[in-house]
Coordinates of C-alpha atoms in Angstrom, one line a residue:
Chain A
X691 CA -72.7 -15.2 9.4
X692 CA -71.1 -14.8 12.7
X693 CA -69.7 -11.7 14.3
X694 CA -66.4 -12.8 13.5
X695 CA -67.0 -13.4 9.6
X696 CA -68.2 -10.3 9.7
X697 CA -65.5 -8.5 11.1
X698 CA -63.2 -10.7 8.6
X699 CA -65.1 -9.5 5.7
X700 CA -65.3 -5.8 6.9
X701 CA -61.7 -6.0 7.9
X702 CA -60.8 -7.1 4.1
X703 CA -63.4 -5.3 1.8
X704 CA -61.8 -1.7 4.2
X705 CA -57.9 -2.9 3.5
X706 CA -59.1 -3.3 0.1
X707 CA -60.8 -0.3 -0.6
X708 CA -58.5 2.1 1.4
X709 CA -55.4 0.6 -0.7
X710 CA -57.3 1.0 -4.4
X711 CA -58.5 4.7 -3.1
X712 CA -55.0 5.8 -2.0
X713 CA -53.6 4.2 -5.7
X714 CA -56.0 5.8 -7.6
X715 CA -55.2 9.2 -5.9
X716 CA -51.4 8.4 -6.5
X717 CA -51.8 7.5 -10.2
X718 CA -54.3 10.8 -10.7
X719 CA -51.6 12.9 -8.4
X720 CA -48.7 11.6 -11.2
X721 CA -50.7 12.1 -13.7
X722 CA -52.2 15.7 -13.3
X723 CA -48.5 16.6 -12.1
X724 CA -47.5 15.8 -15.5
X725 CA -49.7 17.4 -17.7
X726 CA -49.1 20.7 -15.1
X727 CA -45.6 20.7 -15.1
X728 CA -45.3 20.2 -19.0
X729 CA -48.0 22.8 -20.4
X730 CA -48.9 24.8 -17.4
X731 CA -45.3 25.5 -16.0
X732 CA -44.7 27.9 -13.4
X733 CA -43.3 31.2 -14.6
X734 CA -40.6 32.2 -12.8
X735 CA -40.8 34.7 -10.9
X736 CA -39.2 37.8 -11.8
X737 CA -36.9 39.4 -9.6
X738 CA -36.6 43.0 -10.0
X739 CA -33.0 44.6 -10.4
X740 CA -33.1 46.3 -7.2
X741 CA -30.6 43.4 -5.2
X742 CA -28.3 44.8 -3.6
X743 CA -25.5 43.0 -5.5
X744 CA -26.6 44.3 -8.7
X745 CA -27.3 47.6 -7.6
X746 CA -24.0 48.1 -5.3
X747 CA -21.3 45.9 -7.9
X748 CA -22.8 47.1 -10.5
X749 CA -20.6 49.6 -12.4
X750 CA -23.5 51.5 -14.2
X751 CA -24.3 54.8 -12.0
X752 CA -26.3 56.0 -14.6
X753 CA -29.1 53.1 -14.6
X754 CA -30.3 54.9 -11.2
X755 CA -30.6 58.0 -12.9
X756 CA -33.1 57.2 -15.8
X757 CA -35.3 58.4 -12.9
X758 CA -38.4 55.9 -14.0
X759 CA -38.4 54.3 -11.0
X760 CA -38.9 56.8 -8.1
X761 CA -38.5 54.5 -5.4
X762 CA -34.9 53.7 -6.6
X763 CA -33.3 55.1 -4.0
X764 CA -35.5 53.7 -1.0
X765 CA -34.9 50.5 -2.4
X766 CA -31.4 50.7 -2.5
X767 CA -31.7 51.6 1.3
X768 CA -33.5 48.7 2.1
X769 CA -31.1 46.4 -0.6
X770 CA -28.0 48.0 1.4
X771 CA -29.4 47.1 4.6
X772 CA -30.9 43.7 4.0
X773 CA -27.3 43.2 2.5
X774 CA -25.6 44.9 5.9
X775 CA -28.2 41.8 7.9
X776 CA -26.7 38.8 5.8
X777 CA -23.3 40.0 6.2
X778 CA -23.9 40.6 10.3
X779 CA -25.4 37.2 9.9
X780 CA -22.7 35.6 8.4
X781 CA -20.1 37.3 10.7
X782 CA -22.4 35.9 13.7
X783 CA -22.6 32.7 12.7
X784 CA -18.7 32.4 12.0
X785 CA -17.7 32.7 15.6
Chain B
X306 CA -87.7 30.3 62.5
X307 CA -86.6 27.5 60.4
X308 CA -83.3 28.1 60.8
X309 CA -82.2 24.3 61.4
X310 CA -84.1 23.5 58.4
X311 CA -82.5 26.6 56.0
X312 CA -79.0 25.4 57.4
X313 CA -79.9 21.5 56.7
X314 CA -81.0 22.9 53.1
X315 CA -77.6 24.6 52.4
X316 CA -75.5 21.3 54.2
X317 CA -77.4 19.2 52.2
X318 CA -76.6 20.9 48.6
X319 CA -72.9 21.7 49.2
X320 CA -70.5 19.6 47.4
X321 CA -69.1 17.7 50.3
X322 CA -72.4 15.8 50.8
X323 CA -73.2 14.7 47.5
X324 CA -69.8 13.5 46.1
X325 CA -69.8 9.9 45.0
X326 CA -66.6 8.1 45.1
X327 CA -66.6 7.8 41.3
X328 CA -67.2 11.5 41.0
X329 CA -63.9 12.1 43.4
X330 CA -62.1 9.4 41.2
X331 CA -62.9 11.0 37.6
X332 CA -62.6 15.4 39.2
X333 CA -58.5 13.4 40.1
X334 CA -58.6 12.3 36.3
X335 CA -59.3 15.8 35.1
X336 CA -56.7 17.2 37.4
X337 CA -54.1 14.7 36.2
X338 CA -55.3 15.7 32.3
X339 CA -54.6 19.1 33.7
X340 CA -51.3 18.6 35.0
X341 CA -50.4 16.6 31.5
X342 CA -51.1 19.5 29.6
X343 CA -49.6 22.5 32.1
X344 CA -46.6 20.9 33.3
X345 CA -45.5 18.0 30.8
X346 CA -46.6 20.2 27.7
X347 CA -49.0 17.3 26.4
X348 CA -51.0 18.6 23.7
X349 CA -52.0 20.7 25.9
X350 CA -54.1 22.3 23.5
X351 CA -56.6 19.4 23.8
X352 CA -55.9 18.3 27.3
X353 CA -56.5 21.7 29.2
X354 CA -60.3 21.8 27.9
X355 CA -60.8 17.7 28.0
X356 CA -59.4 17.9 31.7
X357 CA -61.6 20.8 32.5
X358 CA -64.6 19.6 31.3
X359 CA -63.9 16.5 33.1
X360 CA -63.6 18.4 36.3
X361 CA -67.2 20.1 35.3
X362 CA -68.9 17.3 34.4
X363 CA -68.3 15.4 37.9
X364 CA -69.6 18.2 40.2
X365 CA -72.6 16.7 41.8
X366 CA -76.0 18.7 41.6
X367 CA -74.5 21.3 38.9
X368 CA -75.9 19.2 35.9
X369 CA -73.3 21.1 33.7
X370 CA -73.1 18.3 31.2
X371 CA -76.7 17.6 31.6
X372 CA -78.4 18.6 28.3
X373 CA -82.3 18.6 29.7
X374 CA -81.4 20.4 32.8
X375 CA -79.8 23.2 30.3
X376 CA -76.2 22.8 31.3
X377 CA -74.1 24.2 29.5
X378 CA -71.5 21.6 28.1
X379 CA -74.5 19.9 27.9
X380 CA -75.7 22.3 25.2
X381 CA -72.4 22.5 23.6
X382 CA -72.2 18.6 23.6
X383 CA -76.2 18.1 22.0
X384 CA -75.6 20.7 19.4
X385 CA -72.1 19.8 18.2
X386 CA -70.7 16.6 19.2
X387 CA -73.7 14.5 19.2
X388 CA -74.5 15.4 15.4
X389 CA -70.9 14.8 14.2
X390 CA -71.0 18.9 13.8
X391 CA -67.8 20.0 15.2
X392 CA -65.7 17.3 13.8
X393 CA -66.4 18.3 10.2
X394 CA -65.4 22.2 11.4
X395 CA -62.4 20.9 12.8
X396 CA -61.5 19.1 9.5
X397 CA -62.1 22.4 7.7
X398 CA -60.0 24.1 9.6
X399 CA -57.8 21.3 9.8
X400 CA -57.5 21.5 5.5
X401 CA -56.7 25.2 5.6
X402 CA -53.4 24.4 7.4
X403 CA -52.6 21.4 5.2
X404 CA -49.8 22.2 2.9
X405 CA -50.2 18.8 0.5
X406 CA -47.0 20.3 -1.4
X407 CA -44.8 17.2 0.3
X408 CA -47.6 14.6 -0.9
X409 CA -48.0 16.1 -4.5
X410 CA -43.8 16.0 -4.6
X411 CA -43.7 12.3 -3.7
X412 CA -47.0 10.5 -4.2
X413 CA -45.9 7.1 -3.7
X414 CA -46.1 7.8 0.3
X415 CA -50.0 7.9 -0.4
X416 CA -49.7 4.0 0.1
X417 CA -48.0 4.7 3.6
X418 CA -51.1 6.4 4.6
X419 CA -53.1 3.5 3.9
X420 CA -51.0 1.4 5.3
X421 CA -51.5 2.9 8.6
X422 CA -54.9 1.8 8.1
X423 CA -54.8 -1.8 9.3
X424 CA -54.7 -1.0 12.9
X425 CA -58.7 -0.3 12.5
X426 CA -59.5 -3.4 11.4
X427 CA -57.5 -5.0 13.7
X428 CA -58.9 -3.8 16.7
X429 CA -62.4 -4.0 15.0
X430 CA -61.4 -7.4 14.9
X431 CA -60.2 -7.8 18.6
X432 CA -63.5 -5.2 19.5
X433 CA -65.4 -8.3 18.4
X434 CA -64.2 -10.9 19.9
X435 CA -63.5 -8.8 23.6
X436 CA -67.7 -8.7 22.6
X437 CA -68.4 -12.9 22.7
X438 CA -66.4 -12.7 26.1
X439 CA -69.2 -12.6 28.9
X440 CA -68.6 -9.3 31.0
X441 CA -68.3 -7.0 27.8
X442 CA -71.0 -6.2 25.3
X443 CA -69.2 -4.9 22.2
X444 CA -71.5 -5.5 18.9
X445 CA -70.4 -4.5 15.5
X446 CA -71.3 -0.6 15.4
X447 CA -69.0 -0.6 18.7
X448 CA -66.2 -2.6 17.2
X449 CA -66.0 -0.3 14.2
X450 CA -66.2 3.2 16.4
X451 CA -63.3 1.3 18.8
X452 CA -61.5 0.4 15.6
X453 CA -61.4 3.8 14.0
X454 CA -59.4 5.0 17.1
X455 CA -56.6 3.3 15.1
X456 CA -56.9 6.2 12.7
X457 CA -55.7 8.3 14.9
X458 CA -57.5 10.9 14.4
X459 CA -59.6 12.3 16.7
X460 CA -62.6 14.3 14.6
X461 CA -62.9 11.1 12.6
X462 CA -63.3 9.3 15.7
X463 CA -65.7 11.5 16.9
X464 CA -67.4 11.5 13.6
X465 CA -68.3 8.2 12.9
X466 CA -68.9 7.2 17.4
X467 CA -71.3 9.6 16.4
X468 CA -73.3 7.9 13.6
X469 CA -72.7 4.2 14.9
X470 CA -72.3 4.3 18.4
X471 CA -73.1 7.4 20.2
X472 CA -73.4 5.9 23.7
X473 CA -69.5 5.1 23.4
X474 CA -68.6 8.7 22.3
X475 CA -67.1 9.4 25.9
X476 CA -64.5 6.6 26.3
X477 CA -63.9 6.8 22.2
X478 CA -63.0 10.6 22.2
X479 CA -60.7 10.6 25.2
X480 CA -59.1 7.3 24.2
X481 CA -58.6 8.9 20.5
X482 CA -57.5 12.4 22.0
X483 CA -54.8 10.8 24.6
X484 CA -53.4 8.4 22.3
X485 CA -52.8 11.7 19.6
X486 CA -51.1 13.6 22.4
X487 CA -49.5 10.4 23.0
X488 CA -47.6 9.8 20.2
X489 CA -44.4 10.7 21.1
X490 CA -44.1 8.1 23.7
X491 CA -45.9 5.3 21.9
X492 CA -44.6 5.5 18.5
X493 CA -40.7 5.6 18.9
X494 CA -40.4 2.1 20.7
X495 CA -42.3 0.4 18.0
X496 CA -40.4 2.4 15.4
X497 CA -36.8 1.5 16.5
X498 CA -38.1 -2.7 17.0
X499 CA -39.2 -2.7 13.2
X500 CA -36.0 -0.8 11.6
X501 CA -32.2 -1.1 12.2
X502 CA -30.1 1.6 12.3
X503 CA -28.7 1.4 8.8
X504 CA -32.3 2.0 7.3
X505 CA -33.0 4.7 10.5
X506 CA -30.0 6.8 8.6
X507 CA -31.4 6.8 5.3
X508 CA -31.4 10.1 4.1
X509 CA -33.9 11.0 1.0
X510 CA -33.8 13.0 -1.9
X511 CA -34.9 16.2 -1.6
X512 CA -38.9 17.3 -2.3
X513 CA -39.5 18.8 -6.0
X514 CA -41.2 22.5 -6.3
X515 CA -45.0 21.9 -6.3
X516 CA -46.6 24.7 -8.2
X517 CA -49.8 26.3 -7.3
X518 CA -51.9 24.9 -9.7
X519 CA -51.3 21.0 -8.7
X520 CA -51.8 22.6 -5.7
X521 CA -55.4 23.9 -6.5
X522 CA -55.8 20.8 -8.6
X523 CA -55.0 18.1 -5.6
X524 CA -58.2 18.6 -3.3
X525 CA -60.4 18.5 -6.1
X526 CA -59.3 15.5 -8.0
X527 CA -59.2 13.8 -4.1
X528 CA -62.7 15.2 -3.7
X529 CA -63.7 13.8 -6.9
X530 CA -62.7 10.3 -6.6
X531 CA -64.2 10.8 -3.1
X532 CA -68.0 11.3 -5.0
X533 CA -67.3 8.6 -6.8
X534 CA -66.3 5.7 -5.1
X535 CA -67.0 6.6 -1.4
X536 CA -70.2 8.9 -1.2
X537 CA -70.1 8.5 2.8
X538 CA -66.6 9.6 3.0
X539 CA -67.1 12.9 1.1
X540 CA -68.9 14.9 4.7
X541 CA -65.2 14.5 6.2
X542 CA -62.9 14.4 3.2
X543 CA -65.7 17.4 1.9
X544 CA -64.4 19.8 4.8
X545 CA -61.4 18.7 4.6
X546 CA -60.7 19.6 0.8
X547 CA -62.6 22.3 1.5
X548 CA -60.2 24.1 3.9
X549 CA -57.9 23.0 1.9
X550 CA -59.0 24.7 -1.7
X551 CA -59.7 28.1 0.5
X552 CA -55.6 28.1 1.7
X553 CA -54.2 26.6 -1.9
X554 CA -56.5 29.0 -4.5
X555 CA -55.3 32.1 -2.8
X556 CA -58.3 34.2 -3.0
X557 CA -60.2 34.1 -0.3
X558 CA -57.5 34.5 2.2
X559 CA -59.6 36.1 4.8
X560 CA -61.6 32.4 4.9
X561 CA -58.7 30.8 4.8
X562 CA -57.6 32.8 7.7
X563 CA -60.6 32.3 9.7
X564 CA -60.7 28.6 9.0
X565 CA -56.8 28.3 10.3
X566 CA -57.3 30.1 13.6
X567 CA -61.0 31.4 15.2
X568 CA -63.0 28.8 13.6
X569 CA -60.7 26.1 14.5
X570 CA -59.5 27.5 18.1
X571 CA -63.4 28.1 19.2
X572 CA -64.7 24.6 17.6
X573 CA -61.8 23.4 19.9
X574 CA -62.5 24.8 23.0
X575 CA -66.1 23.6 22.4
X576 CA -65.2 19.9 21.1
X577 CA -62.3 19.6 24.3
X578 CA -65.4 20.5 26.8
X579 CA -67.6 18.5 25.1
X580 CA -65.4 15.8 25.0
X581 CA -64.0 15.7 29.0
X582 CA -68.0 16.2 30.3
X583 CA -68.3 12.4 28.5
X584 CA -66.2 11.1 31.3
X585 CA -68.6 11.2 34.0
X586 CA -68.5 8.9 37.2
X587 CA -71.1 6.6 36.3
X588 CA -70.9 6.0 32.1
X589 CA -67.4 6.2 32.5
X590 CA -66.0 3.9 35.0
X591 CA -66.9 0.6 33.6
X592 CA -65.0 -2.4 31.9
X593 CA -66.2 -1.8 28.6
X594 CA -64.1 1.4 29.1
X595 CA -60.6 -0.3 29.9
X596 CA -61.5 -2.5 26.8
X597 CA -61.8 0.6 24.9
X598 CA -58.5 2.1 26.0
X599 CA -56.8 -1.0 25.6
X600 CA -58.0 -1.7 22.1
X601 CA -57.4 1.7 21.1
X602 CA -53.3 1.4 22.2
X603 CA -53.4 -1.8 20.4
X604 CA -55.0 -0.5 17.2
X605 CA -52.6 2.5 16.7
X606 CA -49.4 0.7 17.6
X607 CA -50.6 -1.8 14.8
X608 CA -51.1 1.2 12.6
X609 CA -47.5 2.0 13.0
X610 CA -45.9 -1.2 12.9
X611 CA -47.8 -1.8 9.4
X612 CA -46.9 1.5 8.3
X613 CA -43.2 1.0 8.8
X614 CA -43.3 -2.3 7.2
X615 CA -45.2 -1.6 4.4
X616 CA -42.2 1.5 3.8
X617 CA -39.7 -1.4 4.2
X618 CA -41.3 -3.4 1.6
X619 CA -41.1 -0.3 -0.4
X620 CA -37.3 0.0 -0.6
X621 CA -37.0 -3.6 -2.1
X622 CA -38.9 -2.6 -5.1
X623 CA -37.4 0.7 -5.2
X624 CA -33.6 0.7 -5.1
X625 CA -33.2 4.2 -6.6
X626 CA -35.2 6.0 -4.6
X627 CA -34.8 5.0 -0.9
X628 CA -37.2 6.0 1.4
X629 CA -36.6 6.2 5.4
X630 CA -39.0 3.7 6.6
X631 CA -39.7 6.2 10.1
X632 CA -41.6 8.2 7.0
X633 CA -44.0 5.4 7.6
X634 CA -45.0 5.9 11.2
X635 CA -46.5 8.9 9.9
X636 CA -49.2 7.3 8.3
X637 CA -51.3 7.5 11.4
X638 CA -52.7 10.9 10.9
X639 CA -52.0 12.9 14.3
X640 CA -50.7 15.5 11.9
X641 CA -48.3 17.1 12.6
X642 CA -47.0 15.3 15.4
X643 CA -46.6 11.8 13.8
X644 CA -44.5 13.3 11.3
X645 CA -42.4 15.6 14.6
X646 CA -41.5 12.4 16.0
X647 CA -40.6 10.7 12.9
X648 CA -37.8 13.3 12.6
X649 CA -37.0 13.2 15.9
X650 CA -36.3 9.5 16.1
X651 CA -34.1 10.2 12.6
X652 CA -32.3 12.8 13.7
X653 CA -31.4 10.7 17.2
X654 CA -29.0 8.1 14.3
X655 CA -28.1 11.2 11.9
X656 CA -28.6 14.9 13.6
X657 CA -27.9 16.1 9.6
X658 CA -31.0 13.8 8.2
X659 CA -34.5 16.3 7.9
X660 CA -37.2 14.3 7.9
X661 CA -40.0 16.7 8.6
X662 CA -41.2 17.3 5.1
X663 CA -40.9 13.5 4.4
X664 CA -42.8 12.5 6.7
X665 CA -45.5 15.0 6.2
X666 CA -46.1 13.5 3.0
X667 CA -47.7 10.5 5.0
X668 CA -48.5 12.3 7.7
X669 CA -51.9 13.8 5.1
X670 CA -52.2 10.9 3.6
X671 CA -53.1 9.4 7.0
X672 CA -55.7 11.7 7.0
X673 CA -57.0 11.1 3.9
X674 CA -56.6 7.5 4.4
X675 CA -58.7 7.1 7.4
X676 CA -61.4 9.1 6.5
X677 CA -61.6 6.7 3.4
X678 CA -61.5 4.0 6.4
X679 CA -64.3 6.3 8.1
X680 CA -66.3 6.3 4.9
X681 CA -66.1 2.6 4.6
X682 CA -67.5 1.4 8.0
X683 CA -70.5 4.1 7.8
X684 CA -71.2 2.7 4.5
X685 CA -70.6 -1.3 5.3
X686 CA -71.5 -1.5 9.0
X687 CA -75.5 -0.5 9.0
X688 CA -75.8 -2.8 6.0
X689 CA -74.4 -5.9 8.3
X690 CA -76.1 -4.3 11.5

């Protein structure tokens, strides 16, 4: 076999083997996402009530004062000021 | 007093003497790397310690790249480039930053990455036949480490010069390192030729949630195909997935950490030096060289020329979901900056049209793709050798 040949047959046998790898991957990929997203879902993650919208529209006073969450009141800080940033934010990017 | 003769001993070992005008010629190279990388911002990254080493390497009677005379790039060059060492490190670390989130959300753009491919083979092909001419000697071990230029992808280069070819390392590496920090000059012209402007503007759907455990699950089903099909491609895709599974599983974060930044960063520094002390004066200045460089262009402009077609072909059996044939230019590894340009060159027809994330999809797959190419020369090309 000549050089060449050879190069031909390397040249085909690597196209070939590089395009079945690559399928196989995408049919496993499909196939694992599948069986993930239909009996493994993700939970969602749970966002505790301490958002600034809930906690500053929110027309219960009393839910702060149950007073089983000490940090209630640091978070509303930070809830009022990450709140007070978006706002600044939004202002900013208006003009 | 031998005055004369301690004064002839000092003349006769300063720099000025002993220059050859190859030496001269490659010390300007490194300078020009240098420049590249300071003042055009070319992957400077790579360039700064590929230029510098360069510089080193070509000072007569210092013998910094010379390995028996205990010089020190020598050292690093013998104990880490020579053995294929440093590549795989690089790769590891190179996994840690992958996010294969954009890949998992759209698998189809796995076939990009191997479409990417041909440009190896191609200039395997063209490797050979520069061979049969009568002032370059190019056999098959050569024609493969040229061709894998085409992937792009400069620790696979290195890796399998390494195995087939090791006297070639020096013109491989720097022809694989320039053409990555290349990219944004090469690719674009070959991108606009192959699309119009309607399929430029293309906007696509917007990339699914991947959850953690698909993405846990992705380097270990690649891996395991890897074992079975492609033993010789596992050392690469092995580090690789490796890096990968240490980001993705989330519980070894301080690995993870290490792989993204000190491990990486130092196996860089020691790679780039390695890599710019292989262009000395007198290995380095020949034709085979020029053939190298030329071969390598050749290979990765094929790479993305094929890889924008094959995304072409793609939207005519897929009228639902469109896909922006740049995406497909990615497909030549050089991640991320394959996949930078990509958007670039979309967001020149449509400033509104992200591509990034698209194109990163390809952009890994490229990786994995031509370390699947990498796996199939070492396995094919002793056997014909």
């Amino acid at each position: 076999m000549s050089v060449m040949q050879q190069g031909l047959v390397l040249m085909v046998t690597g196209i070939a083997v590089v395009f079945a790898f690559l399928i196989i991957l995408i049919i496993i990929t499909k196939f694992l996402s599948v069986v993930v997203q239909k009996y493994f879902p993700e939970k969602a993650v749970q966002i505790k009530p301490t958002s600034p919208v809930v906690q500053l529209s929110g027309s219960t006073p009393g839910s702060t004062g149950r007073g089983s969450e000490p940090a209630t009141g640091a978070q509303i800080g930070a809830g009022a000021q990450i709140a007070a940033a978006i706002a600044a934010a939004a202002a900013y990017s208006k003009r | 007093m031998d005055l004369g003769r301690a004064l002839q001993g000092f003349w006769e070992s300063t720099g000025l003497v002993n220059f050859t005008w190859g030496q001269t010629v490659m010390i300007l190279v490194g300078l020009g790397l240098l420049f590249l990388a300071i003042k055009k911002k070319f992957e400077p990254l790579l360039l700064v310690p590929i230029g510098f080493g360069a510089i080193l390497a070509n000072i007569p009677l210092a013998e910094i790249a010379n390995f028996t005379e205990n010089g020190f790039i020598g050292i690093l060059y013998h104990s880490g480039v020579e053995n294929g060492l440093f590549p795989l490190l690089i790769f590891m670390g190179v996994g840690a930053m992958t996010d294969f989130g954009p890949l998992i959300a759209n698998p189809r753009t796995l076939i990009l990455g191997a479409a990417a491919q041909f440009g190896i083979f191609v200039a395997l092909l063209g490797a050979l036949a520069l061979g049969l001419t009568p002032w370059i000697d190019f056999n098959l071990f050569d024609a493969a480490s040229i061709g894998i230029i085409g992937g792009a992808d400069g620790p696979t280069a290195i890796y399998v010069t390494s195995r087939l070819s090791p006297n070639l390392l020096g013109p491989i590496a720097v022809a694989a390192y320039s053409y990555m920090a290349l990219v944004p000059i090469i690719q674009p012209p070959i991108m606009r030729l192959f699309t119009t402007k309607k399929e430029r503007m293309i906007k696509m759907e917007q990339l699914r949630h991947v959850t953690q455990l698909e993405k846990i699950l992705f380097p270990i089903s690649v891996l395991i195909v890897c074992i079975i099909l492609l033993p010789t491609a596992t050392p690469l895709v092995g580090a690789l997935m490796f890096g990968n599974l240490a980001k993705e599983s989330g519980v070894v974060n301080r690995l993870s950490d290490t792989l993204q930044h000190a491990l990486i960063n130092i196996v860089t520094i020691f790679l780039g030096l390695s890599v710019g002390s292989k262009m000395q004066a007198d290995e380095f200045l020949k034709l085979e060289t020029l053939g190298i460089l030329v071969l390598g262009l050749i290979a990765f402009s094929i790479g993305t020329m094929t890889g924008v077609l094959l995304a072409k072909l793609m939207n005519k059996f897929s009228r639902h979901h469109q896909i922006n044939p740049l995406i497909g230019a990615a497909g030549v590894s050089a991640v991320p900056m394959a996949a930078r340009v990509v958007n670039k060159v979309g967001q020149e027809e449509n400033p509104h049209n992200f591509l990034l994330m698209h194109a990163m999809g390809p952009n890994v797959a490229g990786v994995i793709g031509s370390a699947v190419a990498a796996g199939i020369l070492l396995a094919i090309v002793p056997v014909f050798g």
